[in-house]
CSV table of C-alpha atoms and ligand atoms in Angstrom, one decimal:
chain,number,residue,atom,x,y,z
A,1,MET,CA,-18.0,2.8,-1.3
A,2,LYS,CA,-18.4,-0.8,-0.4
A,3,ILE,CA,-17.5,-2.0,3.1
A,4,ILE,CA,-16.8,-5.6,3.9
A,5,ILE,CA,-16.5,-6.5,7.6
A,6,THR,CA,-14.8,-9.7,8.5
A,7,SER,CA,-14.5,-11.6,11.8
A,8,ASN,CA,-10.7,-11.3,12.0
A,9,ALA,CA,-7.5,-10.3,10.2
A,10,LYS,CA,-7.1,-13.7,8.5
A,11,GLU,CA,-10.5,-13.4,6.9
A,12,MET,CA,-9.8,-9.8,5.9
A,13,GLY,CA,-6.8,-11.2,4.0
A,14,GLU,CA,-8.8,-13.9,2.4
A,15,LYS,CA,-11.6,-11.7,1.2
A,16,ALA,CA,-9.1,-9.2,-0.3
A,17,ALA,CA,-7.2,-12.0,-2.0
A,18,ASP,CA,-10.4,-13.3,-3.5
A,19,LEU,CA,-11.2,-9.9,-4.9
A,20,ILE,CA,-7.7,-9.7,-6.5
A,21,VAL,CA,-7.9,-13.2,-7.9
A,22,LYS,CA,-11.2,-12.2,-9.6
A,23,GLU,CA,-9.5,-9.0,-11.0
A,24,ILE,CA,-6.6,-11.0,-12.4
A,25,LYS,CA,-9.0,-13.5,-14.0
A,26,ASN,CA,-10.7,-10.6,-15.8
A,27,LYS,CA,-7.4,-9.0,-16.7
A,28,PRO,CA,-4.3,-11.2,-16.5
A,29,SER,CA,-2.0,-8.2,-17.1
A,30,LEU,CA,-3.5,-6.3,-14.1
A,31,ALA,CA,-1.5,-3.4,-12.9
A,32,LEU,CA,-1.5,-3.8,-9.1
A,33,GLY,CA,-0.3,-1.3,-6.6
A,34,LEU,CA,1.2,-2.9,-3.5
A,35,ALA,CA,1.5,-1.6,0.1
A,36,THR,CA,3.6,-2.8,3.0
A,37,GLY,CA,3.1,-3.0,6.8
A,38,LYS,CA,1.6,-5.7,9.1
A,39,THR,CA,-1.9,-5.2,7.7
A,40,MET,CA,-0.7,-6.6,4.4
A,41,ILE,CA,0.7,-9.9,5.8
A,42,PRO,CA,-2.6,-11.8,6.0
A,43,PHE,CA,-3.5,-10.5,2.5
A,44,TYR,CA,-0.3,-11.6,0.9
A,45,LYS,CA,-0.4,-15.0,2.7
A,46,ALA,CA,-3.9,-15.6,1.3
A,47,LEU,CA,-2.9,-14.6,-2.2
A,48,ILE,CA,0.2,-16.9,-2.1
A,49,LYS,CA,-2.1,-19.7,-0.9
A,50,ARG,CA,-4.4,-19.2,-3.9
A,51,PHE,CA,-1.4,-19.1,-6.2
A,52,LYS,CA,0.0,-22.4,-4.8
A,53,GLU,CA,-3.5,-24.0,-5.2
A,54,ASP,CA,-3.3,-23.0,-8.9
A,55,LYS,CA,-6.2,-20.7,-8.6
A,56,VAL,CA,-4.4,-17.8,-10.2
A,57,ASN,CA,-1.7,-17.1,-12.8
A,58,MET,CA,0.5,-14.1,-11.9
A,59,SER,CA,2.9,-14.3,-14.8
A,60,TYR,CA,1.4,-11.2,-16.5
A,61,VAL,CA,0.6,-9.1,-13.4
A,62,LYS,CA,2.4,-5.8,-13.2
A,63,VAL,CA,3.2,-4.5,-9.8
A,64,PHE,CA,3.9,-1.0,-8.5
A,65,GLN,CA,5.4,-0.3,-5.1
A,66,LEU,CA,3.5,2.3,-3.0
A,67,ASP,CA,6.4,3.8,-1.0
A,68,GLU,CA,10.0,3.4,0.1
A,69,TYR,CA,12.3,4.7,2.7
A,70,ILE,CA,15.0,7.0,1.5
A,71,GLY,CA,18.6,5.7,1.9
A,72,LEU,CA,17.7,2.0,2.1
A,73,SER,CA,18.7,-0.2,-0.8
A,74,GLY,CA,16.5,-3.1,-1.9
A,75,LYS,CA,19.0,-5.4,-0.2
A,76,ASN,CA,18.4,-3.9,3.2
A,77,LYS,CA,16.0,-6.1,5.2
A,78,ARG,CA,14.1,-3.1,6.4
A,79,SER,CA,13.4,-1.7,3.0
A,80,PHE,CA,9.9,-2.0,1.6
A,81,GLN,CA,11.3,-3.5,-1.5
A,82,PHE,CA,12.8,-6.4,0.6
A,83,PHE,CA,9.4,-6.7,2.4
A,84,LEU,CA,7.5,-7.0,-0.9
A,85,LYS,CA,10.0,-9.6,-2.3
A,86,LYS,CA,9.9,-11.7,0.8
A,87,HIS,CA,6.1,-11.6,1.5
A,88,PHE,CA,4.8,-11.7,-2.0
A,89,LEU,CA,6.8,-11.2,-5.2
A,90,VAL,CA,9.2,-14.2,-4.8
A,91,PRO,CA,6.7,-16.7,-3.5
A,92,VAL,CA,4.3,-16.0,-6.5
A,93,ASN,CA,7.1,-15.7,-9.1
A,94,ILE,CA,6.3,-12.2,-10.5
A,95,PRO,CA,8.8,-11.8,-13.4
A,96,GLY,CA,11.3,-9.1,-12.8
A,97,LYS,CA,10.3,-7.2,-15.9
A,98,ASN,CA,6.8,-6.7,-14.4
A,99,ILE,CA,8.0,-5.3,-11.1
A,100,HIS,CA,8.2,-1.5,-10.7
A,101,PHE,CA,10.1,-0.5,-7.5
A,102,LEU,CA,10.6,3.0,-6.2
A,103,ASN,CA,14.3,3.3,-5.5
A,104,GLY,CA,14.8,5.1,-2.2
A,105,ASN,CA,18.5,4.9,-2.8
A,106,ALA,CA,18.5,6.6,-6.2
A,107,LYS,CA,21.2,9.3,-6.7
A,108,ASN,CA,18.6,11.8,-8.0
A,109,LEU,CA,15.4,11.3,-6.1
A,110,ARG,CA,13.5,13.9,-8.0
A,111,LYS,CA,14.3,12.1,-11.3
A,112,GLU,CA,13.4,8.7,-9.7
A,113,CYS,CA,9.9,10.1,-8.8
A,114,LYS,CA,9.3,11.5,-12.3
A,115,LYS,CA,10.4,8.3,-13.9
A,116,TYR,CA,8.0,6.4,-11.6
A,117,GLU,CA,5.1,8.6,-12.6
A,118,LYS,CA,5.9,7.9,-16.2
A,119,GLU,CA,6.0,4.1,-15.6
A,120,ILE,CA,2.5,4.3,-14.1
A,121,LYS,CA,1.2,6.4,-17.0
A,122,LYS,CA,2.7,3.9,-19.4
A,123,ALA,CA,0.7,1.1,-17.8
A,124,ARG,CA,-2.3,3.4,-18.3
A,125,ASP,CA,-2.7,3.9,-14.6
A,126,ILE,CA,-2.9,1.3,-11.8
A,127,ASP,CA,-5.9,-1.0,-12.1
A,128,VAL,CA,-6.2,-1.9,-8.4
A,129,GLN,CA,-4.3,-0.2,-5.6
A,130,ILE,CA,-4.1,-1.9,-2.3
A,131,LEU,CA,-3.8,0.4,0.7
A,132,GLY,CA,-3.4,0.3,4.4
A,133,ILE,CA,-3.9,3.2,6.7
A,134,GLY,CA,-1.7,4.8,9.3
A,135,ARG,CA,-3.1,5.8,12.7
A,136,ASN,CA,-3.0,9.5,11.6
A,137,GLY,CA,-4.8,8.7,8.4
A,138,HIS,CA,-1.7,8.5,6.1
A,139,MET,CA,-1.8,6.5,2.9
A,140,GLY,CA,1.5,5.3,1.6
A,141,PHE,CA,3.7,7.9,3.2
A,142,ASN,CA,1.3,10.8,2.5
A,143,GLU,CA,1.2,12.3,5.9
A,144,PRO,CA,-1.5,14.7,7.2
A,145,PHE,CA,-1.7,17.9,5.2
A,146,SER,CA,-0.3,16.3,2.0
A,147,SER,CA,-1.9,17.9,-1.0
A,148,PHE,CA,-4.7,15.9,-2.5
A,149,ASN,CA,-3.1,17.0,-5.8
A,150,SER,CA,0.3,15.5,-5.0
A,151,GLU,CA,2.3,13.2,-7.2
A,152,THR,CA,5.2,10.8,-6.4
A,153,ARG,CA,7.7,12.7,-4.3
A,154,LYS,CA,10.1,12.9,-1.4
A,155,VAL,CA,8.5,13.4,2.0
A,156,THR,CA,9.4,13.8,5.7
A,157,LEU,CA,7.7,11.3,8.1
A,158,SER,CA,5.8,12.4,11.2
A,159,ASP,CA,6.8,11.3,14.6
A,160,ILE,CA,3.7,9.0,15.1
A,161,THR,CA,4.5,7.2,11.8
A,162,ARG,CA,8.1,6.7,12.8
A,163,LYS,CA,7.0,5.4,16.2
A,164,ASP,CA,4.6,2.9,14.5
A,165,ASN,CA,7.3,1.8,12.1
A,166,ALA,CA,9.8,1.3,14.9
A,167,GLN,CA,8.3,-2.3,15.1
A,168,PHE,CA,10.6,-3.0,12.0
A,169,PHE,CA,13.6,-1.3,13.6
A,170,ASN,CA,14.0,-3.3,16.8
A,171,ASN,CA,11.4,-1.1,18.4
A,172,ARG,CA,13.8,1.8,18.3
A,173,HIS,CA,11.8,4.7,17.0
A,174,LYS,CA,14.9,6.9,16.5
A,175,LYS,CA,16.3,4.3,14.1
A,176,ALA,CA,13.2,4.5,11.8
A,177,PRO,CA,14.1,6.6,8.7
A,178,LYS,CA,12.9,10.2,8.7
A,179,ARG,CA,12.4,10.5,4.9
A,180,ALA,CA,10.7,8.5,2.3
A,181,LEU,CA,9.4,8.4,-1.3
A,182,THR,CA,5.7,7.9,-1.8
A,183,MET,CA,3.3,7.7,-4.6
A,184,GLY,CA,1.2,10.9,-4.4
A,185,ILE,CA,-2.4,11.2,-3.4
A,186,LYS,CA,-3.4,12.2,-6.9
A,187,THR,CA,-1.4,9.4,-8.3
A,188,MET,CA,-3.1,6.7,-6.2
A,189,ASN,CA,-6.5,8.3,-6.7
A,190,MET,CA,-6.1,7.8,-10.4
A,191,SER,CA,-6.2,4.1,-9.8
A,192,LYS,CA,-9.3,2.5,-11.3
A,193,LYS,CA,-10.1,0.6,-8.1
A,194,ILE,CA,-8.9,1.0,-4.6
A,195,ILE,CA,-9.0,-1.6,-1.9
A,196,LEU,CA,-8.4,-0.3,1.7
A,197,LEU,CA,-7.5,-2.9,4.3
A,198,ALA,CA,-7.3,-2.6,8.1
A,199,PHE,CA,-7.6,-4.7,11.2
A,200,GLY,CA,-7.4,-4.2,14.9
A,201,LYS,CA,-8.9,-1.9,17.5
A,202,ASN,CA,-6.1,0.7,17.1
A,203,LYS,CA,-7.3,1.4,13.6
A,204,ALA,CA,-11.0,1.8,14.6
A,205,GLY,CA,-10.9,5.6,15.3
A,206,ILE,CA,-9.1,6.5,12.1
A,207,ILE,CA,-11.2,4.2,10.0
A,208,HIS,CA,-14.3,6.0,11.3
A,209,ARG,CA,-12.8,9.4,10.7
A,210,ALA,CA,-11.5,8.6,7.2
A,211,LEU,CA,-14.6,7.0,5.9
A,212,HIS,CA,-17.3,9.2,7.6
A,213,GLY,CA,-15.6,12.4,8.7
A,214,ALA,CA,-15.0,15.6,6.7
A,215,ILE,CA,-12.9,15.2,3.5
A,216,ASP,CA,-9.8,17.3,4.2
A,217,GLU,CA,-6.1,17.2,3.8
A,218,GLU,CA,-5.6,16.8,7.6
A,219,ILE,CA,-6.7,13.2,7.1
A,220,PRO,CA,-5.2,12.0,3.8
A,221,ALA,CA,-7.3,8.8,3.6
A,222,SER,CA,-10.5,10.9,3.8
A,223,VAL,CA,-10.0,11.6,0.1
A,224,LEU,CA,-11.0,8.0,-0.6
A,225,GLN,CA,-14.6,8.9,0.1
A,226,LYS,CA,-14.6,10.6,-3.3
A,227,HIS,CA,-13.1,7.6,-5.2
A,228,LYS,CA,-15.4,6.0,-7.8
A,229,SER,CA,-14.5,2.5,-6.8
A,230,LEU,CA,-13.5,2.0,-3.2
A,231,THR,CA,-13.8,-1.3,-1.4
A,232,VAL,CA,-12.9,-1.4,2.3
A,233,VAL,CA,-12.1,-4.7,3.8
A,234,ILE,CA,-11.7,-4.5,7.6
A,235,ASP,CA,-12.1,-6.8,10.5
A,236,LYS,CA,-14.8,-6.2,13.1
A,237,ALA,CA,-12.4,-4.6,15.6
A,238,ALA,CA,-11.4,-1.9,13.0
A,239,ALA,CA,-15.0,-1.5,12.1
A,240,SER,CA,-16.1,-1.0,15.8
A,241,GLU,CA,-16.5,2.7,15.6
A,242,LEU,CA,-18.4,2.9,12.4
A,243,ASP,CA,-22.1,3.9,12.8
B,301,GLP,C1,3.4,2.4,6.7
B,301,GLP,C2,3.2,2.4,5.2
B,301,GLP,C3,1.8,2.4,4.9
B,301,GLP,C4,0.9,1.5,5.8
B,301,GLP,C5,1.0,2.0,7.2
B,301,GLP,C6,0.2,1.1,8.1
B,301,GLP,O1,3.6,3.7,7.2
B,301,GLP,N1,3.9,3.3,4.6
B,301,GLP,O2,1.6,2.1,3.5
B,301,GLP,O3,-0.4,1.6,5.4
B,301,GLP,O4,2.4,1.9,7.5
B,301,GLP,O5,1.0,0.0,8.6
B,301,GLP,P1,0.5,-1.2,9.4
B,301,GLP,O6,-0.2,-2.0,8.4
B,301,GLP,O7,1.8,-1.9,9.9
B,301,GLP,O8,-0.3,-0.7,10.5
């Protein structure tokens, strides 16, 4: 595991964007797994900046969405699909044919998850998966006690996750969806490289627990300790409880 500590969130985004630019230069058709949430904003901003400065060509990059709320269509402003389009995919012109969304509004959700797993396999697994972390250690929407062997599936969200995500639902936690689709822990762990991002003091405790605590399903992100290529990019506030 490699840990890069930055002075602030902006620098976290820049460091991570530089890593991705390097990956795309090595492999223009990189399969990139994308996360949502406020942690991702400085990262996407930095990547867009590099794209606009002509430092990277994204026309061949393939993207995979990490998770999505059930019942929200891609047109819904609160869907993760909408978030990804707005904060990244549209500004960098990723061609539609290279975008793999998880449709939380599909009629048959089980089929949708199976289809998604196949799409990932067809791309020969994700090359680089970007991840954030929830305060309870969730990754994507793999909540505590999700099996390390899980694949893409339907899940029920914990109360703490719904409270945190209320920021996108006019701060009304009861309005935040209760169910979601998420890439499984096994699925994301198959990614060749993983980059975990976090900033802020409220992530310090969970970053310490996930990276240095016991590896168990109670803390989904603890599984990352076993990954063969994990890079953690966090600001000094999120790193403040590391030994
Ligand atoms: C959501 C997403 C996760 C994300 C987490 C942290 O629950 N499903 O993928 O990592 O929130 O979000 P934030 O970056 O807003 O703290």
